Amino acid sequence: MTSIGFKRYELPPLPYKLDALEPYISSSIVDVHYNGHHKGYVNGFNSTLDKLEKVLKGEVTGYDIQGIIRSLTFNANGHKLHTIYWYNMAPAGKGGGKPGGRLGDLIDSQFGGFDKFKALFSEAQKSLPGTGWTALYYDTEAKNLLFITIENHFMNHYAELPIILIVDEFEHAYYLQYKNNRNAYLDAWWNLVNWDDAEKRLQKYL
Ligand code: MN
């Protein structure tokens, strides 16, 4: 039996209250960011799937398949990367510090210690041109922890790279509180890092 239809996506629950990241990230930012932007990517992902189904059913003519794919990529990655971003943070007072576990060991053995890792990752974040993301991922081929920058949301494939830790550098992630001082937001973000979550992500690939 043949049929036409794609499964739909849902906004995952925020793993803490809207004000849990204060004072580092204000509740109004989390509200707009999660309930506005992230939900928008989920909705955009699903509405693009609506469109794709209509194309397959022959209900639209003159569609632009490249535009549809671009919309899928933008919204799918927007959704997936935000999900990692939220879970990569812990309520204020419960995050930050240094990683232990295998992640801590790998950071020590590859980067010459946490302080050097933090300085380099922070520098990478702060030098990102324009809008996007900076992430730490685990390359399973050579078993390396490496940095990657993601301009806008446009990775050349869906965000299934083993991303261990990611920071959102879109203006919507900080502007309400930090205005144009992105570096202050990036410095504050370290206080929220959920190293247990990062460790769990790494463990899946070891
Ligand atoms: Mn965002």
Tab-separated table of N, CA, C and O in Angstrom, residues 40-92:
chain	number	residue	atom	x	y	z
A	40	GLY	N	7.982	28.631	16.771
A	40	GLY	CA	7.860	29.042	15.373
A	40	GLY	C	8.585	28.092	14.427
A	40	GLY	O	8.104	27.809	13.328
A	41	TYR	N	9.747	27.594	14.865
A	41	TYR	CA	10.488	26.652	14.013
A	41	TYR	C	9.736	25.318	13.913
A	41	TYR	O	9.699	24.701	12.851
A	42	VAL	N	9.156	24.886	15.012
A	42	VAL	CA	8.373	23.639	14.982
A	42	VAL	C	7.175	23.816	14.043
A	42	VAL	O	6.902	22.956	13.194
A	43	ASN	N	6.484	24.940	14.194
A	43	ASN	CA	5.338	25.210	13.315
A	43	ASN	C	5.771	25.306	11.851
A	43	ASN	O	5.090	24.802	10.953
A	44	GLY	N	6.912	25.962	11.627
A	44	GLY	CA	7.414	26.113	10.260
A	44	GLY	C	7.816	24.773	9.655
A	44	GLY	O	7.600	24.512	8.469
A	45	PHE	N	8.399	23.920	10.486
A	45	PHE	CA	8.779	22.562	10.076
A	45	PHE	C	7.522	21.816	9.619
A	45	PHE	O	7.460	21.265	8.509
A	46	ASN	N	6.485	21.861	10.473
A	46	ASN	CA	5.251	21.129	10.166
A	46	ASN	C	4.515	21.717	8.965
A	46	ASN	O	3.971	20.976	8.135
A	47	SER	N	4.489	23.045	8.854
A	47	SER	CA	3.757	23.619	7.720
A	47	SER	C	4.493	23.365	6.405
A	47	SER	O	3.879	23.254	5.341
A	48	THR	N	5.828	23.219	6.485
A	48	THR	CA	6.569	22.856	5.276
A	48	THR	C	6.257	21.411	4.872
A	48	THR	O	6.178	21.088	3.683
A	49	LEU	N	6.046	20.573	5.879
A	49	LEU	CA	5.644	19.187	5.577
A	49	LEU	C	4.239	19.161	4.965
A	49	LEU	O	3.964	18.359	4.057
A	50	ASP	N	3.362	20.055	5.435
A	50	ASP	CA	2.026	20.188	4.806
A	50	ASP	C	2.196	20.454	3.313
A	50	ASP	O	1.526	19.872	2.467
A	51	LYS	N	3.103	21.397	3.047
A	51	LYS	CA	3.305	21.811	1.664
A	51	LYS	C	3.867	20.674	0.820
A	51	LYS	O	3.430	20.441	-0.313
A	52	LEU	N	4.811	19.965	1.393
A	52	LEU	CA	5.418	18.841	0.690
A	52	LEU	C	4.365	17.773	0.368
A	52	LEU	O	4.363	17.189	-0.726
A	53	GLU	N	3.472	17.545	1.292
A	53	GLU	CA	2.393	16.571	1.045
A	53	GLU	C	1.497	17.037	-0.100
A	53	GLU	O	1.079	16.246	-0.943
A	54	LYS	N	1.202	18.346	-0.096
A	54	LYS	CA	0.356	18.886	-1.173
A	54	LYS	C	1.040	18.728	-2.533
A	54	LYS	O	0.386	18.434	-3.539
A	55	VAL	N	2.361	18.942	-2.533
A	55	VAL	CA	3.106	18.753	-3.779
A	55	VAL	C	2.982	17.308	-4.245
A	55	VAL	O	2.681	17.028	-5.407
A	56	LEU	N	3.182	16.381	-3.323
A	56	LEU	CA	3.119	14.959	-3.673
A	56	LEU	C	1.724	14.549	-4.139
A	56	LEU	O	1.573	13.657	-4.968
A	57	LYS	N	0.714	15.215	-3.584
A	57	LYS	CA	-0.670	14.904	-3.964
A	57	LYS	C	-1.101	15.639	-5.232
A	57	LYS	O	-2.236	15.489	-5.681
A	58	GLY	N	-0.190	16.451	-5.771
A	58	GLY	CA	-0.523	17.181	-6.988
A	58	GLY	C	-1.474	18.342	-6.751
A	58	GLY	O	-2.175	18.785	-7.664
A	59	GLU	N	-1.507	18.848	-5.515
A	59	GLU	CA	-2.450	19.921	-5.188
A	59	GLU	C	-1.865	21.316	-5.373
A	59	GLU	O	-2.574	22.288	-5.212
A	60	VAL	N	-0.564	21.391	-5.607
A	60	VAL	CA	0.020	22.700	-5.907
A	60	VAL	C	0.841	22.620	-7.190
A	60	VAL	O	1.493	21.611	-7.459
A	61	THR	N	0.780	23.683	-7.919
A	61	THR	CA	1.616	23.754	-9.111
A	61	THR	C	2.525	24.968	-8.956
A	61	THR	O	2.250	25.868	-8.171
A	62	GLY	N	3.603	24.948	-9.700
A	62	GLY	CA	4.503	26.096	-9.665
A	62	GLY	C	5.248	26.238	-8.351
A	62	GLY	O	5.660	27.329	-7.985
A	63	TYR	N	5.408	25.136	-7.644
A	63	TYR	CA	6.161	25.199	-6.384
A	63	TYR	C	7.654	25.276	-6.668
A	63	TYR	O	8.112	24.973	-7.766
A	64	ASP	N	8.398	25.662	-5.645
A	64	ASP	CA	9.851	25.798	-5.754
A	64	ASP	C	10.472	24.778	-4.803
A	64	ASP	O	10.508	24.985	-3.598
A	65	ILE	N	10.932	23.669	-5.357
A	65	ILE	CA	11.423	22.591	-4.490
A	65	ILE	C	12.641	23.036	-3.684
A	65	ILE	O	12.815	22.645	-2.525
A	66	GLN	N	13.496	23.882	-4.281
A	66	GLN	CA	14.649	24.370	-3.512
A	66	GLN	C	14.191	25.219	-2.323
A	66	GLN	O	14.773	25.177	-1.242
A	67	GLY	N	13.156	25.994	-2.551
A	67	GLY	CA	12.603	26.809	-1.461
A	67	GLY	C	12.017	25.929	-0.363
A	67	GLY	O	12.171	26.219	0.827
A	68	ILE	N	11.380	24.856	-0.754
A	68	ILE	CA	10.792	23.938	0.227
A	68	ILE	C	11.900	23.265	1.050
A	68	ILE	O	11.823	23.177	2.279
A	69	ILE	N	12.939	22.839	0.362
A	69	ILE	CA	14.047	22.185	1.074
A	69	ILE	C	14.752	23.166	2.007
A	69	ILE	O	15.111	22.833	3.137
A	70	ARG	N	14.892	24.401	1.529
A	70	ARG	CA	15.525	25.430	2.351
A	70	ARG	C	14.694	25.689	3.614
A	70	ARG	O	15.226	25.832	4.716
A	71	SER	N	13.407	25.719	3.426
A	71	SER	CA	12.510	25.926	4.560
A	71	SER	C	12.552	24.732	5.523
A	71	SER	O	12.557	24.901	6.750
A	72	LEU	N	12.609	23.548	4.968
A	72	LEU	CA	12.733	22.347	5.812
A	72	LEU	C	14.027	22.399	6.624
A	72	LEU	O	14.023	22.155	7.832
A	73	THR	N	15.119	22.714	5.944
A	73	THR	CA	16.425	22.742	6.613
A	73	THR	C	16.439	23.781	7.724
A	73	THR	O	16.865	23.518	8.848
A	74	PHE	N	15.965	24.984	7.385
A	74	PHE	CA	15.978	26.081	8.351
A	74	PHE	C	15.147	25.738	9.586
A	74	PHE	O	15.581	25.899	10.722
A	75	ASN	N	13.948	25.245	9.357
A	75	ASN	CA	13.042	24.995	10.480
A	75	ASN	C	13.397	23.720	11.250
A	75	ASN	O	13.308	23.692	12.478
A	76	ALA	N	13.801	22.677	10.514
A	76	ALA	CA	14.176	21.429	11.194
A	76	ALA	C	15.390	21.668	12.084
A	76	ALA	O	15.414	21.281	13.254
A	77	ASN	N	16.404	22.315	11.536
A	77	ASN	CA	17.590	22.578	12.340
A	77	ASN	C	17.297	23.579	13.450
A	77	ASN	O	17.809	23.459	14.558
A	78	GLY	N	16.472	24.580	13.147
A	78	GLY	CA	16.081	25.533	14.185
A	78	GLY	C	15.462	24.798	15.363
A	78	GLY	O	15.792	25.049	16.523
A	79	HIS	N	14.590	23.873	15.069
A	79	HIS	CA	13.955	23.071	16.125
A	79	HIS	C	14.970	22.199	16.858
A	79	HIS	O	15.080	22.227	18.092
A	80	LYS	N	15.768	21.447	16.123
A	80	LYS	CA	16.672	20.480	16.753
A	80	LYS	C	17.782	21.164	17.553
A	80	LYS	O	18.136	20.720	18.651
A	81	LEU	N	18.323	22.250	16.997
A	81	LEU	CA	19.413	22.936	17.696
A	81	LEU	C	18.903	23.612	18.962
A	81	LEU	O	19.590	23.625	19.990
A	82	HIS	N	17.702	24.177	18.917
A	82	HIS	CA	17.155	24.790	20.131
A	82	HIS	C	16.906	23.754	21.221
A	82	HIS	O	17.101	24.030	22.403
A	83	THR	N	16.475	22.566	20.802
A	83	THR	CA	16.222	21.525	21.801
A	83	THR	C	17.515	21.207	22.557
A	83	THR	O	17.517	21.100	23.787
A	84	ILE	N	18.611	21.099	21.807
A	84	ILE	CA	19.899	20.839	22.474
A	84	ILE	C	20.270	22.019	23.376
A	84	ILE	O	20.692	21.837	24.521
A	85	TYR	N	20.088	23.222	22.845
A	85	TYR	CA	20.434	24.441	23.604
A	85	TYR	C	19.712	24.479	24.953
A	85	TYR	O	20.341	24.709	25.993
A	86	TRP	N	18.409	24.234	24.976
A	86	TRP	CA	17.663	24.303	26.253
A	86	TRP	C	18.164	23.257	27.236
A	86	TRP	O	18.358	23.533	28.418
A	87	TYR	N	18.361	22.037	26.733
A	87	TYR	CA	18.749	20.950	27.643
A	87	TYR	C	20.223	21.045	28.044
A	87	TYR	O	20.633	20.450	29.037
A	88	ASN	N	20.981	21.788	27.291
A	88	ASN	CA	22.389	22.035	27.623
A	88	ASN	C	22.546	23.017	28.780
A	88	ASN	O	23.661	23.267	29.233
A	89	MET	N	21.445	23.619	29.218
A	89	MET	CA	21.523	24.563	30.338
A	89	MET	C	20.775	24.000	31.541
A	89	MET	O	19.832	23.227	31.406
A	90	ALA	N	21.239	24.418	32.722
A	90	ALA	CA	20.606	24.013	33.975
A	90	ALA	C	20.170	25.279	34.705
A	90	ALA	O	20.705	26.360	34.454
A	91	PRO	N	19.191	25.176	35.610
A	91	PRO	CA	18.786	26.345	36.381
A	91	PRO	C	19.989	26.999	37.068
A	91	PRO	O	20.940	26.306	37.456
A	92	ALA	N	19.929	28.319	37.183
A	92	ALA	CA	21.027	29.053	37.818
A	92	ALA	C	21.327	28.450	39.190
A	92	ALA	O	20.413	28.132	39.955
